[in-house]
Amino acid sequence: MVGKYKVITLCGSTKFKDEFLREQKRLSLEGNIVISVGLFGLSGDNEVWTADKKQMLDDMHKRKIDMADEIFVINKGGYIGESTKSEIEYALKHNKKVNYME
Protein backbone atom coordinates (compact mmCIF):
# COMPACT_ATOMS: atom_id res chain seq x y z
CA MET A 1 0.00 0.00 0.00
CA VAL A 2 2.99 2.33 0.29
CA GLY A 3 2.67 5.16 -2.21
CA LYS A 4 -1.07 4.75 -2.82
CA TYR A 5 -2.78 7.07 -0.38
CA LYS A 6 -6.31 8.39 -0.54
CA VAL A 7 -6.67 12.07 0.39
CA ILE A 8 -9.53 12.81 2.80
CA THR A 9 -10.64 16.26 3.97
CA LEU A 10 -12.39 16.40 7.33
CA CYS A 11 -15.51 18.55 7.55
CA GLY A 12 -17.79 19.35 10.48
CA SER A 13 -18.44 21.71 13.32
CA THR A 14 -15.29 22.94 15.01
CA LYS A 15 -17.01 22.40 18.35
CA PHE A 16 -16.08 18.73 17.85
CA LYS A 17 -12.32 19.27 18.21
CA ASP A 18 -11.73 15.99 20.06
CA GLU A 19 -13.57 14.05 17.36
CA PHE A 20 -11.59 15.81 14.61
CA LEU A 21 -8.33 14.81 16.28
CA ARG A 22 -9.48 11.24 16.90
CA GLU A 23 -10.70 10.72 13.32
CA GLN A 24 -7.59 12.37 11.88
CA LYS A 25 -5.45 9.90 13.80
CA ARG A 26 -7.60 6.88 12.88
CA LEU A 27 -7.78 7.74 9.19
CA SER A 28 -4.03 8.46 9.06
CA LEU A 29 -3.23 5.11 10.65
CA GLU A 30 -5.46 3.46 8.04
CA GLY A 31 -3.12 4.85 5.35
CA ASN A 32 -4.87 8.04 4.27
CA ILE A 33 -3.56 11.57 3.83
CA VAL A 34 -5.85 13.64 6.03
CA ILE A 35 -6.52 17.36 5.56
CA SER A 36 -8.23 19.05 8.50
CA VAL A 37 -9.32 22.48 9.64
CA GLY A 38 -6.65 25.02 10.53
CA LEU A 39 -8.47 26.48 13.53
CA PHE A 40 -11.23 25.37 15.88
CA GLY A 41 -13.37 28.50 16.19
CA LEU A 42 -16.07 26.88 18.30
CA SER A 43 -13.45 25.32 20.56
CA GLY A 44 -11.64 28.52 21.52
CA ASP A 45 -9.68 29.75 18.49
CA ASN A 46 -11.22 33.21 18.57
CA GLU A 47 -9.09 34.52 15.69
CA VAL A 48 -11.72 32.98 13.39
CA TRP A 49 -14.46 35.41 14.33
CA THR A 50 -13.62 38.42 12.21
CA ALA A 51 -15.63 38.60 8.97
CA ASP A 52 -12.61 38.58 6.66
CA LYS A 53 -10.92 35.67 8.48
CA LYS A 54 -14.10 33.57 8.57
CA GLN A 55 -14.70 34.13 4.86
CA MET A 56 -11.07 33.32 4.03
CA LEU A 57 -11.06 30.14 6.14
CA ASP A 58 -14.37 28.97 4.65
CA ASP A 59 -13.00 29.47 1.14
CA MET A 60 -9.74 27.79 2.09
CA HIS A 61 -11.68 24.75 3.30
CA LYS A 62 -13.36 24.49 -0.12
CA ARG A 63 -9.86 24.42 -1.68
CA LYS A 64 -8.99 21.59 0.74
CA ILE A 65 -12.04 19.73 -0.56
CA ASP A 66 -10.78 20.34 -4.11
CA MET A 67 -7.51 18.59 -3.21
CA ALA A 68 -9.24 15.57 -1.68
CA ASP A 69 -10.55 12.33 -3.12
CA GLU A 70 -13.36 12.41 -0.57
CA ILE A 71 -14.60 14.14 2.56
CA PHE A 72 -15.29 12.69 5.98
CA VAL A 73 -17.99 14.50 7.94
CA ILE A 74 -17.63 14.77 11.72
CA ASN A 75 -21.33 14.72 12.65
CA LYS A 76 -21.40 13.84 16.34
CA GLY A 77 -24.95 13.19 17.47
CA GLY A 78 -26.03 13.62 13.84
CA TYR A 79 -25.28 17.36 14.00
CA ILE A 80 -24.53 19.08 10.69
CA GLY A 81 -24.47 22.89 10.73
CA GLU A 82 -24.93 25.32 7.86
CA SER A 83 -21.22 25.59 6.97
CA THR A 84 -20.85 21.83 6.91
CA LYS A 85 -24.00 21.47 4.80
CA SER A 86 -22.48 23.84 2.25
CA GLU A 87 -19.22 21.84 2.27
CA ILE A 88 -21.13 18.58 1.67
CA GLU A 89 -23.05 20.19 -1.20
CA TYR A 90 -19.78 21.53 -2.63
CA ALA A 91 -18.14 18.09 -2.39
CA LEU A 92 -21.07 16.35 -4.07
CA LYS A 93 -21.18 18.99 -6.82
CA HIS A 94 -17.50 18.24 -7.49
CA ASN A 95 -18.02 14.45 -7.52
CA LYS A 96 -16.30 13.80 -4.20
CA LYS A 97 -17.31 10.79 -2.12
CA VAL A 98 -18.88 11.75 1.22
CA ASN A 99 -18.55 9.56 4.33
CA TYR A 100 -19.96 10.28 7.77
CA MET A 101 -18.74 9.56 11.29
CA GLU A 102 -22.35 8.72 12.30
Coordinates of N, CA, C and O in Angstrom, one line a residue:
M1 N 0.8 -1.2 0.0 CA 0.0 0.0 0.0 C 0.9 1.3 0.0 O 0.4 2.3 -0.2
V2 N 2.1 1.2 0.3 CA 3.0 2.3 0.3 C 2.9 3.0 -1.1 O 3.1 2.4 -2.1
G3 N 2.7 4.4 -1.0 CA 2.7 5.2 -2.2 C 1.3 5.4 -2.8 O 1.1 6.2 -3.7
K4 N 0.3 4.6 -2.3 CA -1.1 4.8 -2.8 C -1.9 5.2 -1.7 O -2.5 4.4 -0.9
Y5 N -2.0 6.5 -1.5 CA -2.8 7.1 -0.4 C -4.0 7.9 -0.9 O -3.9 8.7 -1.7
K6 N -5.1 7.6 -0.3 CA -6.3 8.4 -0.5 C -6.2 9.7 0.3 O -5.7 9.7 1.4
V7 N -6.7 10.8 -0.3 CA -6.7 12.1 0.4 C -8.1 12.3 0.9 O -9.0 12.3 0.1
I8 N -8.2 12.6 2.2 CA -9.5 12.8 2.8 C -9.5 14.2 3.5 O -8.6 14.4 4.3
T9 N -10.5 15.0 3.2 CA -10.6 16.3 4.0 C -11.7 16.1 5.0 O -12.8 15.6 4.7
L10 N -11.4 16.5 6.2 CA -12.4 16.4 7.3 C -13.3 17.7 7.3 O -12.8 18.8 7.1
C11 N -14.6 17.5 7.5 CA -15.5 18.6 7.6 C -16.4 18.4 8.8 O -16.6 17.2 9.2
G12 N -16.9 19.4 9.3 CA -17.8 19.3 10.5 C -17.7 20.6 11.4 O -16.8 21.4 11.1
S13 N -18.5 20.6 12.4 CA -18.4 21.7 13.3 C -17.2 21.7 14.1 O -16.8 20.6 14.6
T14 N -16.5 22.9 14.3 CA -15.3 22.9 15.0 C -15.5 22.8 16.5 O -14.6 22.8 17.3
K15 N -16.8 22.7 16.9 CA -17.0 22.4 18.4 C -16.6 21.0 18.7 O -16.5 20.6 19.9
F16 N -16.4 20.1 17.7 CA -16.1 18.7 17.8 C -14.6 18.5 17.7 O -14.1 17.6 17.0
K17 N -13.8 19.3 18.3 CA -12.3 19.3 18.2 C -11.8 17.9 18.6 O -11.0 17.3 17.8
D18 N -12.2 17.3 19.7 CA -11.7 16.0 20.1 C -12.0 14.9 19.0 O -11.2 14.1 18.7
E19 N -13.2 15.0 18.4 CA -13.6 14.0 17.4 C -12.7 14.3 16.1 O -12.3 13.3 15.4
F20 N -12.5 15.5 15.7 CA -11.6 15.8 14.6 C -10.2 15.2 14.8 O -9.7 14.5 13.9
L21 N -9.7 15.4 16.0 CA -8.3 14.8 16.3 C -8.3 13.3 16.3 O -7.4 12.6 15.8
R22 N -9.4 12.7 16.9 CA -9.5 11.2 16.9 C -9.6 10.7 15.5 O -8.9 9.7 15.1
E23 N -10.5 11.2 14.7 CA -10.7 10.7 13.3 C -9.5 11.0 12.4 O -9.2 10.1 11.6
Q24 N -8.8 12.1 12.6 CA -7.6 12.4 11.9 C -6.6 11.3 12.2 O -5.9 10.8 11.2
K25 N -6.4 10.9 13.4 CA -5.4 9.9 13.8 C -5.9 8.5 13.2 O -5.0 7.8 12.6
R26 N -7.1 8.2 13.4 CA -7.6 6.9 12.9 C -7.4 6.8 11.4 O -6.9 5.8 10.9
L27 N -7.9 7.8 10.6 CA -7.8 7.7 9.2 C -6.3 7.7 8.7 O -6.0 7.1 7.7
S28 N -5.5 8.5 9.4 CA -4.0 8.5 9.1 C -3.4 7.1 9.3 O -2.7 6.6 8.4
L29 N -3.8 6.4 10.4 CA -3.2 5.1 10.6 C -3.8 4.1 9.7 O -3.1 3.0 9.5
E30 N -4.9 4.4 9.1 CA -5.5 3.5 8.0 C -4.8 3.7 6.7 O -5.1 3.0 5.7
G31 N -3.9 4.6 6.6 CA -3.1 4.9 5.4 C -3.7 5.9 4.5 O -3.5 5.9 3.2
N32 N -4.3 6.9 5.0 CA -4.9 8.0 4.3 C -4.1 9.3 4.6 O -3.6 9.5 5.7
I33 N -4.0 10.2 3.6 CA -3.6 11.6 3.8 C -4.8 12.4 4.3 O -5.8 12.4 3.6
V34 N -4.7 13.0 5.5 CA -5.9 13.6 6.0 C -5.6 15.1 6.1 O -4.6 15.6 6.6
I35 N -6.6 15.9 5.5 CA -6.5 17.4 5.6 C -7.6 17.8 6.5 O -8.8 17.4 6.4
S36 N -7.3 18.6 7.5 CA -8.2 19.0 8.5 C -8.4 20.6 8.5 O -7.8 21.3 7.7
V37 N -9.1 21.0 9.5 CA -9.3 22.5 9.6 C -8.0 23.1 10.2 O -7.3 22.4 10.9
G38 N -7.8 24.3 10.0 CA -6.7 25.0 10.5 C -6.9 25.6 11.9 O -5.9 25.7 12.7
L39 N -8.1 25.9 12.2 CA -8.5 26.5 13.5 C -9.8 25.9 14.0 O -10.6 25.4 13.2
F40 N -10.0 25.9 15.3 CA -11.2 25.4 15.9 C -12.0 26.5 16.5 O -11.9 26.7 17.7
G41 N -12.7 27.3 15.7 CA -13.4 28.5 16.2 C -14.4 28.3 17.3 O -14.4 29.1 18.2
L42 N -15.1 27.2 17.3 CA -16.1 26.9 18.3 C -15.5 26.1 19.5 O -16.2 25.7 20.4
S43 N -14.1 25.9 19.4 CA -13.4 25.3 20.6 C -12.4 26.2 21.1 O -11.4 25.8 21.7
G44 N -12.5 27.6 20.9 CA -11.6 28.5 21.5 C -10.7 29.3 20.7 O -10.0 30.2 21.1
D45 N -10.6 29.0 19.4 CA -9.7 29.7 18.5 C -10.4 31.0 18.0 O -11.0 31.0 16.9
N46 N -10.4 32.0 18.8 CA -11.2 33.2 18.6 C -10.8 34.1 17.4 O -11.5 34.9 16.9
E47 N -9.6 33.8 16.9 CA -9.1 34.5 15.7 C -10.0 34.4 14.5 O -10.0 35.2 13.6
V48 N -10.8 33.3 14.5 CA -11.7 33.0 13.4 C -12.8 34.0 13.2 O -13.3 34.2 12.1
W49 N -13.2 34.7 14.3 CA -14.5 35.4 14.3 C -14.4 36.8 13.8 O -15.3 37.7 14.2
T50 N -13.5 37.2 12.9 CA -13.6 38.4 12.2 C -14.1 38.0 10.8 O -13.9 37.0 10.3
A51 N -14.9 38.9 10.2 CA -15.6 38.6 9.0 C -14.7 38.2 7.9 O -14.9 37.2 7.2
D52 N -13.5 38.9 7.7 CA -12.6 38.6 6.7 C -11.9 37.3 6.9 O -11.7 36.5 6.0
K53 N -11.6 36.9 8.2 CA -10.9 35.7 8.5 C -11.9 34.5 8.3 O -11.5 33.5 7.7
K54 N -13.1 34.6 8.7 CA -14.1 33.6 8.6 C -14.3 33.3 7.1 O -14.3 32.1 6.7
Q55 N -14.5 34.3 6.3 CA -14.7 34.1 4.9 C -13.5 33.5 4.2 O -13.6 32.5 3.4
M56 N -12.3 33.9 4.6 CA -11.1 33.3 4.0 C -11.0 31.8 4.4 O -10.7 31.0 3.6
L57 N -11.2 31.5 5.7 CA -11.1 30.1 6.1 C -12.1 29.2 5.5 O -11.8 28.1 5.2
D58 N -13.3 29.8 5.3 CA -14.4 29.0 4.7 C -14.0 28.7 3.2 O -14.1 27.5 2.7
D59 N -13.5 29.7 2.5 CA -13.0 29.5 1.1 C -11.8 28.5 1.1 O -11.8 27.6 0.2
M60 N -10.9 28.7 2.0 CA -9.7 27.8 2.1 C -10.2 26.3 2.3 O -9.6 25.4 1.7
H61 N -11.2 26.1 3.1 CA -11.7 24.8 3.3 C -12.2 24.2 2.0 O -12.1 23.0 1.7
K62 N -12.9 25.0 1.2 CA -13.4 24.5 -0.1 C -12.2 24.1 -1.0 O -12.2 23.1 -1.7
R63 N -11.1 24.8 -0.9 CA -9.9 24.4 -1.7 C -9.3 23.1 -1.1 O -8.8 22.3 -1.9
K64 N -9.4 22.9 0.2 CA -9.0 21.6 0.7 C -9.9 20.5 0.2 O -9.4 19.4 0.0
I65 N -11.1 20.7 0.0 CA -12.0 19.7 -0.6 C -11.6 19.5 -2.0 O -11.6 18.3 -2.5
D66 N -11.2 20.5 -2.7 CA -10.8 20.3 -4.1 C -9.6 19.4 -4.2 O -9.5 18.6 -5.1
M67 N -8.7 19.4 -3.2 CA -7.5 18.6 -3.2 C -7.8 17.1 -2.8 O -6.9 16.3 -3.0
A68 N -8.9 16.9 -2.2 CA -9.2 15.6 -1.7 C -9.9 14.6 -2.7 O -10.6 15.1 -3.6
D69 N -9.8 13.3 -2.4 CA -10.6 12.3 -3.1 C -12.0 12.2 -2.5 O -12.9 11.9 -3.3
E70 N -12.1 12.5 -1.3 CA -13.4 12.4 -0.6 C -13.3 13.3 0.7 O -12.3 13.7 1.1
I71 N -14.5 13.4 1.3 CA -14.6 14.1 2.6 C -15.1 13.2 3.6 O -15.8 12.2 3.3
F72 N -14.8 13.5 4.8 CA -15.3 12.7 6.0 C -15.9 13.7 6.9 O -15.3 14.6 7.4
V73 N -17.2 13.5 7.2 CA -18.0 14.5 7.9 C -18.0 14.1 9.4 O -18.5 13.0 9.7
I74 N -17.6 15.0 10.3 CA -17.6 14.8 11.7 C -19.0 15.3 12.1 O -19.2 16.5 12.2
N75 N -19.9 14.4 12.3 CA -21.3 14.7 12.6 C -21.8 14.1 14.0 O -22.8 13.3 14.0
K76 N -21.1 14.4 15.0 CA -21.4 13.8 16.3 C -22.9 14.1 16.7 O -23.4 15.2 16.5
G77 N -23.5 13.1 17.1 CA -25.0 13.2 17.5 C -25.8 13.5 16.3 O -26.9 14.0 16.4
G78 N -25.3 13.3 15.1 CA -26.0 13.6 13.8 C -26.0 15.1 13.5 O -26.6 15.5 12.5
Y79 N -25.3 15.9 14.2 CA -25.3 17.4 14.0 C -24.5 17.7 12.7 O -23.3 17.4 12.6
I80 N -25.2 18.5 11.9 CA -24.5 19.1 10.7 C -25.0 20.5 10.6 O -26.2 20.8 10.4
G81 N -24.1 21.5 10.8 CA -24.5 22.9 10.7 C -24.5 23.4 9.3 O -24.2 22.7 8.4
E82 N -24.8 24.7 9.2 CA -24.9 25.3 7.9 C -23.6 25.3 7.1 O -23.6 25.0 5.9
S83 N -22.5 25.6 7.7 CA -21.2 25.6 7.0 C -20.9 24.2 6.5 O -20.5 24.0 5.3
T84 N -21.1 23.2 7.3 CA -20.8 21.8 6.9 C -21.8 21.4 5.8 O -21.4 20.7 4.9
K85 N -23.1 21.8 5.9 CA -24.0 21.5 4.8 C -23.5 22.0 3.5 O -23.5 21.3 2.4
S86 N -23.0 23.2 3.5 CA -22.5 23.8 2.2 C -21.2 23.1 1.8 O -21.0 23.0 0.5
E87 N -20.4 22.6 2.7 CA -19.2 21.8 2.3 C -19.6 20.5 1.7 O -19.0 20.1 0.7
I88 N -20.6 19.8 2.2 CA -21.1 18.6 1.7 C -21.7 18.8 0.3 O -21.4 18.1 -0.7
E89 N -22.5 19.9 0.1 CA -23.1 20.2 -1.2 C -21.9 20.5 -2.2 O -22.0 20.0 -3.4
Y90 N -20.9 21.2 -1.8 CA -19.8 21.5 -2.6 C -19.1 20.2 -3.1 O -18.7 20.1 -4.2
A91 N -18.8 19.3 -2.1 CA -18.1 18.1 -2.4 C -18.9 17.3 -3.4 O -18.4 16.7 -4.4
L92 N -20.2 17.1 -3.2 CA -21.1 16.4 -4.1 C -21.1 17.0 -5.5 O -21.0 16.2 -6.5
K93 N -21.2 18.3 -5.5 CA -21.2 19.0 -6.8 C -19.9 18.7 -7.6 O -19.9 18.7 -8.8
H94 N -18.8 18.5 -6.9 CA -17.5 18.2 -7.5 C -17.1 16.7 -7.5 O -16.0 16.4 -7.6
N95 N -18.2 15.9 -7.4 CA -18.0 14.5 -7.5 C -17.1 13.8 -6.5 O -16.3 12.9 -6.8
K96 N -17.1 14.4 -5.3 CA -16.3 13.8 -4.2 C -17.2 12.8 -3.4 O -18.4 13.1 -3.2
K97 N -16.6 11.7 -3.0 CA -17.3 10.8 -2.1 C -17.5 11.4 -0.7 O -16.6 12.2 -0.3
V98 N -18.6 11.2 -0.1 CA -18.9 11.7 1.2 C -19.1 10.6 2.2 O -20.0 9.8 2.0
N99 N -18.3 10.5 3.3 CA -18.5 9.6 4.3 C -18.9 10.3 5.6 O -18.4 11.5 5.8
Y100 N -19.5 9.7 6.5 CA -20.0 10.3 7.8 C -19.5 9.5 9.0 O -19.5 8.2 8.9
M101 N -19.1 10.2 10.0 CA -18.7 9.6 11.3 C -19.9 8.8 11.8 O -19.8 7.7 12.3
E102 N -21.1 9.4 11.8 CA -22.3 8.7 12.3 C -23.4 8.7 11.2 O -23.5 9.6 10.4

